[in-house]
Amino acid sequence: MTDLLDNCGIPVFLEPWITRFYTPLEIDLLTILNGKTMTADEAWEKLGPELSDSVLERAWRRGVLRRLEDGRIAPADFHVRFESWALFEGWQNLPEDIKDRLNRWELDHYTARHRGTVASIKAGQPRPAAETCPEYLLLDEVARLFLRIGHFYLWPCNCRAMVRGCNQSQLTCIRFSNARGIGWEISRERALSIVKEANRQGLVQSAELAVDSQGRLDGALCNCCNDCCFPHQLSRSLAAEKIWPLSRYLAELLPEPCNGCGRCVRRCPFGAIAQEKKEKGTPPAKPAIDDNLCRGCGVCATGCPQEAIRTQKIRESALETYYT
């Protein structure tokens, strides 16, 4: 079992729960692979007719196997398996303390993977276009970005599926490619309507984009909360609130149309808008926006019935050509 844990990168504390993640046949398959690659025929010779094409297809879709370009198979890293398991298999019978440890393990991995990029951006270096870095987008920017995207796939939000820290819908992640063929392909119009509804519910729009050497765009449009979102958790732990996701705007209150309804205070996910308590017999106080806390996500502006908030650009993005 130790070899299986090492070969797939499975944390040791999950050893008693390994059958929650892999079927007995998958465990046998990963054992004979032993961290190496082989053809499907070679695996079949060792395991016999139980190892059908449909079993291999299912193992690939579930994040158990990788398919290499030459057609050989290899064990998938457990981070891939965990994402698929959390998204679609519903946290089967794990104790709460194990769930918490697993989420911490995944968040630590995410933080370690991006720590260097965050430090580089904080030091004033431009973000690398080929690396996926999140940045807040306004609704009209999302609409323009979607005009450049050829395919849209609806996935459950992996952050909310893992953390389960809020009651927001999980069906909000719009990906632009379909890893392992498990997303639902939807139209551009449907994708935009999902984003608009997510914004109405108070979720913020964050693009995770990367551009390859041929100038091709890939990534996803996330609709994030501040409770579950891994980028937001990373930003708190690394004091990178304006950088990860990248903040490009500040919200500005227009006092004249503002009637002090306080909806912006309730909608802001970052506590950046405050309002003094109304005294009896007096009109409501105008809210105040703290620029140090504001991320420029625009959720306050889209939810203001008086259109009394506007967003002012404070920073450019290296990828703005794709959505401006």
mmCIF file of C-alpha atoms in Angstrom:
data_model
loop_
_atom_site.group_PDB
_atom_site.id
_atom_site.type_symbol
_atom_site.label_atom_id
_atom_site.label_comp_id
_atom_site.label_asym_id
_atom_site.label_seq_id
_atom_site.Cartn_x
_atom_site.Cartn_y
_atom_site.Cartn_z
ATOM 1 C CA MET A 1 0.000 0.000 0.000
ATOM 2 C CA THR A 2 2.912 2.371 0.670
ATOM 3 C CA ASP A 3 4.010 2.120 -2.962
ATOM 4 C CA LEU A 4 0.480 2.979 -4.107
ATOM 5 C CA LEU A 5 0.402 6.059 -1.882
ATOM 6 C CA ASP A 6 3.804 7.196 -3.116
ATOM 7 C CA ASN A 7 3.169 6.511 -6.804
ATOM 8 C CA CYS A 8 -0.093 8.483 -6.849
ATOM 9 C CA GLY A 9 0.897 11.192 -4.363
ATOM 10 C CA ILE A 10 -1.828 10.149 -1.903
ATOM 11 C CA PRO A 11 -1.431 11.646 1.597
ATOM 12 C CA VAL A 12 -0.578 8.991 4.182
ATOM 13 C CA PHE A 13 -3.514 9.874 6.438
ATOM 14 C CA LEU A 14 -5.903 8.626 3.720
ATOM 15 C CA GLU A 15 -4.578 5.051 3.762
ATOM 16 C CA PRO A 16 -7.486 3.690 5.876
ATOM 17 C CA TRP A 17 -9.932 5.323 3.452
ATOM 18 C CA ILE A 18 -8.362 4.362 0.143
ATOM 19 C CA THR A 19 -11.364 2.282 -0.962
ATOM 20 C CA ARG A 20 -13.477 5.448 -0.851
ATOM 21 C CA PHE A 21 -11.458 6.705 -3.816
ATOM 22 C CA TYR A 22 -10.577 3.607 -5.849
ATOM 23 C CA THR A 23 -12.389 0.395 -6.729
ATOM 24 C CA PRO A 24 -10.594 -2.906 -5.980
ATOM 25 C CA LEU A 25 -9.850 -3.340 -9.704
ATOM 26 C CA GLU A 26 -8.430 0.188 -9.901
ATOM 27 C CA ILE A 27 -6.205 -0.551 -6.914
ATOM 28 C CA ASP A 28 -4.959 -3.708 -8.668
ATOM 29 C CA LEU A 29 -4.341 -1.704 -11.850
ATOM 30 C CA LEU A 30 -2.403 1.030 -10.039
ATOM 31 C CA THR A 31 -0.414 -1.650 -8.204
ATOM 32 C CA ILE A 32 0.760 -3.331 -11.405
ATOM 33 C CA LEU A 33 1.531 0.042 -12.978
ATOM 34 C CA ASN A 34 3.711 0.771 -9.940
ATOM 35 C CA GLY A 35 4.212 4.384 -10.933
ATOM 36 C CA LYS A 36 5.261 3.475 -14.472
ATOM 37 C CA THR A 37 3.583 3.409 -17.882
ATOM 38 C CA MET A 38 2.340 0.502 -19.968
ATOM 39 C CA THR A 39 0.011 -0.210 -22.821
ATOM 40 C CA ALA A 40 -3.581 -1.272 -22.252
ATOM 41 C CA ASP A 41 -2.704 -4.690 -23.702
ATOM 42 C CA GLU A 42 0.141 -5.128 -21.216
ATOM 43 C CA ALA A 43 -2.195 -4.250 -18.351
ATOM 44 C CA TRP A 44 -4.812 -6.659 -19.725
ATOM 45 C CA GLU A 45 -2.258 -9.493 -19.799
ATOM 46 C CA LYS A 46 -1.617 -8.986 -16.093
ATOM 47 C CA LEU A 47 -5.200 -8.451 -14.914
ATOM 48 C CA GLY A 48 -7.241 -10.479 -17.384
ATOM 49 C CA PRO A 49 -10.634 -9.841 -18.993
ATOM 50 C CA GLU A 50 -11.961 -7.809 -16.050
ATOM 51 C CA LEU A 51 -9.850 -4.959 -17.416
ATOM 52 C CA SER A 52 -12.066 -3.957 -20.324
ATOM 53 C CA ASP A 53 -11.904 -0.809 -22.448
ATOM 54 C CA SER A 54 -14.893 0.550 -20.514
ATOM 55 C CA VAL A 55 -13.049 0.061 -17.203
ATOM 56 C CA LEU A 56 -10.052 1.984 -18.533
ATOM 57 C CA GLU A 57 -12.299 4.723 -19.916
ATOM 58 C CA ARG A 58 -14.043 5.076 -16.552
ATOM 59 C CA ALA A 59 -10.710 5.165 -14.706
ATOM 60 C CA TRP A 60 -9.512 7.965 -17.004
ATOM 61 C CA ARG A 61 -12.699 9.985 -16.543
ATOM 62 C CA ARG A 62 -12.527 9.541 -12.754
ATOM 63 C CA GLY A 63 -8.966 10.861 -12.609
ATOM 64 C CA VAL A 64 -7.439 7.482 -11.744
ATOM 65 C CA LEU A 65 -5.336 7.219 -14.930
ATOM 66 C CA ARG A 66 -3.496 9.493 -17.320
ATOM 67 C CA ARG A 67 -3.460 8.867 -21.053
ATOM 68 C CA LEU A 68 -0.136 9.650 -22.688
ATOM 69 C CA GLU A 69 0.268 10.886 -26.254
ATOM 70 C CA ASP A 70 1.659 7.513 -27.374
ATOM 71 C CA GLY A 71 -1.470 5.743 -26.076
ATOM 72 C CA ARG A 72 0.123 4.294 -22.947
ATOM 73 C CA ILE A 73 -1.495 4.666 -19.531
ATOM 74 C CA ALA A 74 -0.009 5.850 -16.243
ATOM 75 C CA PRO A 75 -1.270 6.616 -12.732
ATOM 76 C CA ALA A 76 -2.847 10.049 -12.331
ATOM 77 C CA ASP A 77 -1.744 12.322 -9.527
ATOM 78 C CA PHE A 78 -4.126 12.152 -6.586
ATOM 79 C CA HIS A 79 -4.916 15.862 -6.862
ATOM 80 C CA VAL A 80 -6.703 15.022 -10.122
ATOM 81 C CA ARG A 81 -8.541 12.111 -8.525
ATOM 82 C CA PHE A 82 -9.540 14.217 -5.510
ATOM 83 C CA GLU A 83 -11.051 16.945 -7.687
ATOM 84 C CA SER A 84 -13.164 14.467 -9.634
ATOM 85 C CA TRP A 85 -14.182 12.687 -6.436
ATOM 86 C CA ALA A 86 -15.215 15.902 -4.677
ATOM 87 C CA LEU A 87 -17.065 17.225 -7.738
ATOM 88 C CA PHE A 88 -19.078 14.162 -8.601
ATOM 89 C CA GLU A 89 -18.913 11.560 -5.859
ATOM 90 C CA GLY A 90 -20.155 13.474 -2.854
ATOM 91 C CA TRP A 91 -17.634 12.983 -0.056
ATOM 92 C CA GLN A 92 -18.459 9.319 0.520
ATOM 93 C CA ASN A 93 -18.472 8.378 4.205
ATOM 94 C CA LEU A 94 -15.414 10.277 5.397
ATOM 95 C CA PRO A 95 -15.164 11.588 8.981
ATOM 96 C CA GLU A 96 -15.249 15.366 9.291
ATOM 97 C CA ASP A 97 -11.682 15.569 10.586
ATOM 98 C CA ILE A 98 -10.420 13.644 7.538
ATOM 99 C CA LYS A 99 -12.381 15.940 5.227
ATOM 100 C CA ASP A 100 -10.799 18.945 6.890
ATOM 101 C CA ARG A 101 -7.300 17.482 6.606
ATOM 102 C CA LEU A 102 -7.879 16.655 2.953
ATOM 103 C CA ASN A 103 -9.025 20.187 2.158
ATOM 104 C CA ARG A 104 -6.038 21.644 4.001
ATOM 105 C CA TRP A 105 -3.729 19.327 2.072
ATOM 106 C CA GLU A 106 -5.248 20.477 -1.237
ATOM 107 C CA LEU A 107 -5.118 24.165 -0.282
ATOM 108 C CA ASP A 108 -1.480 23.828 0.816
ATOM 109 C CA HIS A 109 -0.682 22.316 -2.581
ATOM 110 C CA TYR A 110 -2.480 25.150 -4.398
ATOM 111 C CA THR A 111 -0.674 27.766 -2.290
ATOM 112 C CA ALA A 112 2.749 26.188 -2.788
ATOM 113 C CA ARG A 113 2.169 25.978 -6.559
ATOM 114 C CA HIS A 114 1.410 29.686 -6.863
ATOM 115 C CA ARG A 115 3.526 31.175 -4.063
ATOM 116 C CA GLY A 116 6.388 32.127 -6.397
ATOM 117 C CA THR A 117 4.103 33.816 -8.934
ATOM 118 C CA VAL A 118 2.360 35.788 -6.192
ATOM 119 C CA ALA A 119 5.696 36.945 -4.807
ATOM 120 C CA SER A 120 6.838 37.953 -8.284
ATOM 121 C CA ILE A 121 3.694 39.993 -8.970
ATOM 122 C CA LYS A 122 3.923 41.628 -5.539
ATOM 123 C CA ALA A 123 7.497 42.649 -6.431
ATOM 124 C CA GLY A 124 6.204 44.426 -9.531
ATOM 125 C CA GLN A 125 6.956 41.800 -12.167
ATOM 126 C CA PRO A 126 4.375 41.269 -14.943
ATOM 127 C CA ARG A 127 2.231 38.180 -14.693
ATOM 128 C CA PRO A 128 3.400 35.380 -17.013
ATOM 129 C CA ALA A 129 0.841 35.069 -19.818
ATOM 130 C CA ALA A 130 1.343 31.306 -20.076
ATOM 131 C CA GLU A 131 0.503 30.752 -16.396
ATOM 132 C CA THR A 132 -3.063 30.677 -15.144
ATOM 133 C CA CYS A 133 -3.516 33.660 -12.822
ATOM 134 C CA PRO A 134 -6.965 34.778 -11.653
ATOM 135 C CA GLU A 135 -8.203 38.331 -12.128
ATOM 136 C CA TYR A 136 -11.556 39.988 -11.444
ATOM 137 C CA LEU A 137 -13.687 40.840 -14.460
ATOM 138 C CA LEU A 138 -16.724 43.089 -14.683
ATOM 139 C CA LEU A 139 -19.861 41.718 -16.320
ATOM 140 C CA ASP A 140 -19.386 43.613 -19.575
ATOM 141 C CA GLU A 141 -15.807 42.325 -19.758
ATOM 142 C CA VAL A 142 -17.069 38.761 -19.347
ATOM 143 C CA ALA A 143 -19.446 39.275 -22.278
ATOM 144 C CA ARG A 144 -16.571 40.501 -24.476
ATOM 145 C CA LEU A 145 -14.292 37.665 -23.352
ATOM 146 C CA PHE A 146 -16.956 35.100 -24.253
ATOM 147 C CA LEU A 147 -17.027 36.408 -27.829
ATOM 148 C CA ARG A 148 -13.449 35.103 -28.182
ATOM 149 C CA ILE A 149 -14.184 31.655 -26.762
ATOM 150 C CA GLY A 150 -15.177 28.796 -29.054
ATOM 151 C CA HIS A 151 -16.527 26.229 -26.573
ATOM 152 C CA PHE A 152 -18.120 26.466 -23.143
ATOM 153 C CA TYR A 153 -18.408 23.653 -20.607
ATOM 154 C CA LEU A 154 -20.354 23.856 -17.375
ATOM 155 C CA TRP A 155 -18.639 22.205 -14.423
ATOM 156 C CA PRO A 156 -19.394 22.199 -10.726
ATOM 157 C CA CYS A 157 -17.211 24.650 -8.817
ATOM 158 C CA ASN A 158 -14.342 22.598 -7.414
ATOM 159 C CA CYS A 159 -13.737 25.054 -4.541
ATOM 160 C CA ARG A 160 -17.315 24.893 -3.251
ATOM 161 C CA ALA A 161 -17.479 21.146 -3.873
ATOM 162 C CA MET A 162 -14.399 20.660 -1.693
ATOM 163 C CA VAL A 163 -14.834 23.270 1.027
ATOM 164 C CA ARG A 164 -18.659 23.260 1.280
ATOM 165 C CA GLY A 165 -18.467 26.558 3.164
ATOM 166 C CA CYS A 166 -21.539 28.317 1.739
ATOM 167 C CA ASN A 167 -24.997 27.687 0.309
ATOM 168 C CA GLN A 168 -24.314 29.094 -3.155
ATOM 169 C CA SER A 169 -24.897 26.942 -6.229
ATOM 170 C CA GLN A 170 -22.013 24.710 -7.271
ATOM 171 C CA LEU A 171 -23.009 24.692 -10.956
ATOM 172 C CA THR A 172 -21.237 27.940 -11.817
ATOM 173 C CA CYS A 173 -17.831 27.096 -13.305
ATOM 174 C CA ILE A 174 -17.536 27.868 -17.018
ATOM 175 C CA ARG A 175 -14.496 26.129 -18.484
ATOM 176 C CA PHE A 176 -13.221 26.656 -22.001
ATOM 177 C CA SER A 177 -11.869 23.143 -22.555
ATOM 178 C CA ASN A 178 -13.224 19.819 -21.389
ATOM 179 C CA ALA A 179 -10.655 17.854 -19.429
ATOM 180 C CA ARG A 180 -11.440 14.129 -19.479
ATOM 181 C CA GLY A 181 -14.761 14.761 -21.224
ATOM 182 C CA ILE A 182 -16.833 15.267 -18.075
ATOM 183 C CA GLY A 183 -18.200 18.805 -18.474
ATOM 184 C CA TRP A 184 -21.540 19.663 -20.043
ATOM 185 C CA GLU A 185 -21.136 21.606 -23.268
ATOM 186 C CA ILE A 186 -23.416 24.651 -23.342
ATOM 187 C CA SER A 187 -23.987 27.593 -25.655
ATOM 188 C CA ARG A 188 -22.333 30.976 -25.331
ATOM 189 C CA GLU A 189 -25.724 32.495 -24.451
ATOM 190 C CA ARG A 190 -26.346 29.916 -21.734
ATOM 191 C CA ALA A 191 -22.873 30.459 -20.301
ATOM 192 C CA LEU A 192 -23.429 34.207 -20.083
ATOM 193 C CA SER A 193 -26.840 33.763 -18.459
ATOM 194 C CA ILE A 194 -25.264 31.545 -15.776
ATOM 195 C CA VAL A 195 -22.660 34.236 -15.075
ATOM 196 C CA LYS A 196 -25.307 36.958 -14.851
ATOM 197 C CA GLU A 197 -27.395 34.904 -12.427
ATOM 198 C CA ALA A 198 -24.310 34.160 -10.331
ATOM 199 C CA ASN A 199 -23.577 37.884 -10.175
ATOM 200 C CA ARG A 200 -27.184 38.552 -9.152
ATOM 201 C CA GLN A 201 -26.678 36.104 -6.303
ATOM 202 C CA GLY A 202 -23.600 38.056 -5.168
ATOM 203 C CA LEU A 203 -20.834 35.882 -6.642
ATOM 204 C CA VAL A 204 -17.821 37.670 -8.119
ATOM 205 C CA GLN A 205 -16.446 36.947 -11.578
ATOM 206 C CA SER A 206 -12.834 35.818 -11.777
ATOM 207 C CA ALA A 207 -11.154 34.816 -15.029
ATOM 208 C CA GLU A 208 -8.431 32.184 -14.887
ATOM 209 C CA LEU A 209 -6.799 32.610 -18.283
ATOM 210 C CA ALA A 210 -3.622 31.411 -19.919
ATOM 211 C CA VAL A 211 -2.256 31.970 -23.422
ATOM 212 C CA ASP A 212 -0.074 29.368 -25.122
ATOM 213 C CA SER A 213 2.841 30.040 -27.461
ATOM 214 C CA GLN A 214 0.445 30.112 -30.424
ATOM 215 C CA GLY A 215 -1.662 32.841 -28.822
ATOM 216 C CA ARG A 216 -4.532 30.477 -28.066
ATOM 217 C CA LEU A 217 -6.624 31.277 -25.015
ATOM 218 C CA ASP A 218 -7.672 28.661 -22.475
ATOM 219 C CA GLY A 219 -8.888 28.593 -18.903
ATOM 220 C CA ALA A 220 -12.173 29.264 -17.150
ATOM 221 C CA LEU A 221 -14.530 31.899 -15.844
ATOM 222 C CA CYS A 222 -15.195 31.313 -12.157
ATOM 223 C CA ASN A 223 -18.067 32.718 -10.119
ATOM 224 C CA CYS A 224 -16.526 32.950 -6.673
ATOM 225 C CA CYS A 225 -17.586 33.429 -3.084
ATOM 226 C CA ASN A 226 -15.245 34.561 -0.323
ATOM 227 C CA ASP A 227 -15.948 31.500 1.826
ATOM 228 C CA CYS A 228 -14.747 28.607 -0.334
ATOM 229 C CA CYS A 229 -12.698 30.050 -3.199
ATOM 230 C CA PHE A 230 -9.093 28.793 -3.138
ATOM 231 C CA PRO A 231 -7.678 31.999 -4.691
ATOM 232 C CA HIS A 232 -9.331 34.046 -1.935
ATOM 233 C CA GLN A 233 -8.007 31.693 0.733
ATOM 234 C CA LEU A 234 -4.531 31.980 -0.767
ATOM 235 C CA SER A 235 -4.745 35.780 -0.889
ATOM 236 C CA ARG A 236 -5.552 35.902 2.818
ATOM 237 C CA SER A 237 -2.727 33.555 3.776
ATOM 238 C CA LEU A 238 -0.115 35.383 1.641
ATOM 239 C CA ALA A 239 -1.408 38.935 2.208
ATOM 240 C CA ALA A 240 -2.050 39.248 -1.520
ATOM 241 C CA GLU A 241 -5.626 40.552 -1.462
ATOM 242 C CA LYS A 242 -5.096 42.992 -4.341
ATOM 243 C CA ILE A 243 -3.056 40.573 -6.407
ATOM 244 C CA TRP A 244 -4.678 37.136 -6.321
ATOM 245 C CA PRO A 245 -7.141 37.501 -7.980
ATOM 246 C CA LEU A 246 -5.796 40.656 -9.581
ATOM 247 C CA SER A 247 -7.763 43.763 -8.593
ATOM 248 C CA ARG A 248 -8.080 46.198 -11.503
ATOM 249 C CA TYR A 249 -10.828 48.576 -10.337
ATOM 250 C CA LEU A 250 -12.033 50.503 -7.322
ATOM 251 C CA ALA A 251 -15.687 51.127 -6.544
ATOM 252 C CA GLU A 252 -16.729 54.756 -6.183
ATOM 253 C CA LEU A 253 -19.955 55.955 -4.558
ATOM 254 C CA LEU A 254 -21.970 58.671 -6.326
ATOM 255 C CA PRO A 255 -23.606 60.492 -3.395
ATOM 256 C CA GLU A 256 -26.339 62.262 -5.338
ATOM 257 C CA PRO A 257 -28.294 59.226 -6.613
ATOM 258 C CA CYS A 258 -27.517 57.140 -3.501
ATOM 259 C CA ASN A 259 -30.538 56.794 -1.194
ATOM 260 C CA GLY A 260 -28.713 54.909 1.554
ATOM 261 C CA CYS A 261 -30.592 51.623 1.043
ATOM 262 C CA GLY A 262 -27.527 49.657 2.198
ATOM 263 C CA ARG A 263 -27.763 46.923 -0.406
ATOM 264 C CA CYS A 264 -24.149 47.451 -1.433
ATOM 265 C CA VAL A 265 -23.088 46.897 2.178
ATOM 266 C CA ARG A 266 -24.844 43.533 2.232
ATOM 267 C CA ARG A 267 -23.576 42.483 -1.201
ATOM 268 C CA CYS A 268 -19.886 43.261 -0.773
ATOM 269 C CA PRO A 269 -18.159 39.925 -0.077
ATOM 270 C CA PHE A 270 -15.041 41.604 1.318
ATOM 271 C CA GLY A 271 -16.514 43.935 3.928
ATOM 272 C CA ALA A 272 -15.272 46.969 2.041
ATOM 273 C CA ILE A 273 -18.464 49.019 2.395
ATOM 274 C CA ALA A 274 -19.742 50.302 5.725
ATOM 275 C CA GLN A 275 -22.760 52.366 6.726
ATOM 276 C CA GLU A 276 -23.508 54.113 9.987
ATOM 277 C CA LYS A 277 -26.588 52.895 11.803
ATOM 278 C CA LYS A 278 -29.688 54.909 11.022
ATOM 279 C CA GLU A 279 -30.940 57.084 13.864
ATOM 280 C CA LYS A 280 -34.685 57.290 14.383
ATOM 281 C CA GLY A 281 -36.241 60.172 12.467
ATOM 282 C CA THR A 282 -33.175 60.770 10.271
ATOM 283 C CA PRO A 283 -32.478 59.720 6.676
ATOM 284 C CA PRO A 284 -30.139 56.772 6.115
ATOM 285 C CA ALA A 285 -26.449 57.570 6.083
ATOM 286 C CA LYS A 286 -24.534 57.258 2.839
ATOM 287 C CA PRO A 287 -22.280 54.179 2.739
ATOM 288 C CA ALA A 288 -18.513 54.585 2.728
ATOM 289 C CA ILE A 289 -16.159 52.459 0.619
ATOM 290 C CA ASP A 290 -12.760 51.502 2.025
ATOM 291 C CA ASP A 291 -10.320 51.552 -0.907
ATOM 292 C CA ASN A 292 -7.905 49.328 0.994
ATOM 293 C CA LEU A 293 -10.478 46.543 1.211
ATOM 294 C CA CYS A 294 -12.216 47.043 -2.138
ATOM 295 C CA ARG A 295 -11.250 44.451 -4.797
ATOM 296 C CA GLY A 296 -13.057 46.157 -7.679
ATOM 297 C CA CYS A 297 -15.186 43.094 -8.404
ATOM 298 C CA GLY A 298 -18.185 45.294 -9.256
ATOM 299 C CA VAL A 299 -20.786 43.278 -7.345
ATOM 300 C CA CYS A 300 -21.812 46.374 -5.406
ATOM 301 C CA ALA A 301 -22.379 48.321 -8.642
ATOM 302 C CA THR A 302 -24.436 45.627 -10.376
ATOM 303 C CA GLY A 303 -26.663 45.289 -7.312
ATOM 304 C CA CYS A 304 -27.281 49.017 -6.735
ATOM 305 C CA PRO A 305 -30.906 49.862 -7.633
ATOM 306 C CA GLN A 306 -30.022 53.579 -7.879
ATOM 307 C CA GLU A 307 -26.954 53.017 -10.099
ATOM 308 C CA ALA A 308 -25.064 55.035 -7.519
ATOM 309 C CA ILE A 309 -21.763 53.125 -7.727
ATOM 310 C CA ARG A 310 -19.293 53.143 -10.574
ATOM 311 C CA THR A 311 -15.986 51.344 -11.018
ATOM 312 C CA GLN A 312 -12.801 53.236 -11.784
ATOM 313 C CA LYS A 313 -9.869 51.411 -13.389
ATOM 314 C CA ILE A 314 -6.653 51.537 -11.385
ATOM 315 C CA ARG A 315 -4.562 48.812 -13.016
ATOM 316 C CA GLU A 316 -4.054 47.226 -16.435
ATOM 317 C CA SER A 317 -3.871 43.506 -17.116
ATOM 318 C CA ALA A 318 -1.554 41.784 -19.553
ATOM 319 C CA LEU A 319 -4.573 39.914 -20.958
ATOM 320 C CA GLU A 320 -6.986 42.822 -21.358
ATOM 321 C CA THR A 321 -6.836 42.546 -25.111
ATOM 322 C CA TYR A 322 -9.051 39.465 -24.770
ATOM 323 C CA TYR A 323 -11.924 41.237 -23.020
ATOM 324 C CA THR A 324 -11.746 44.966 -23.768
#
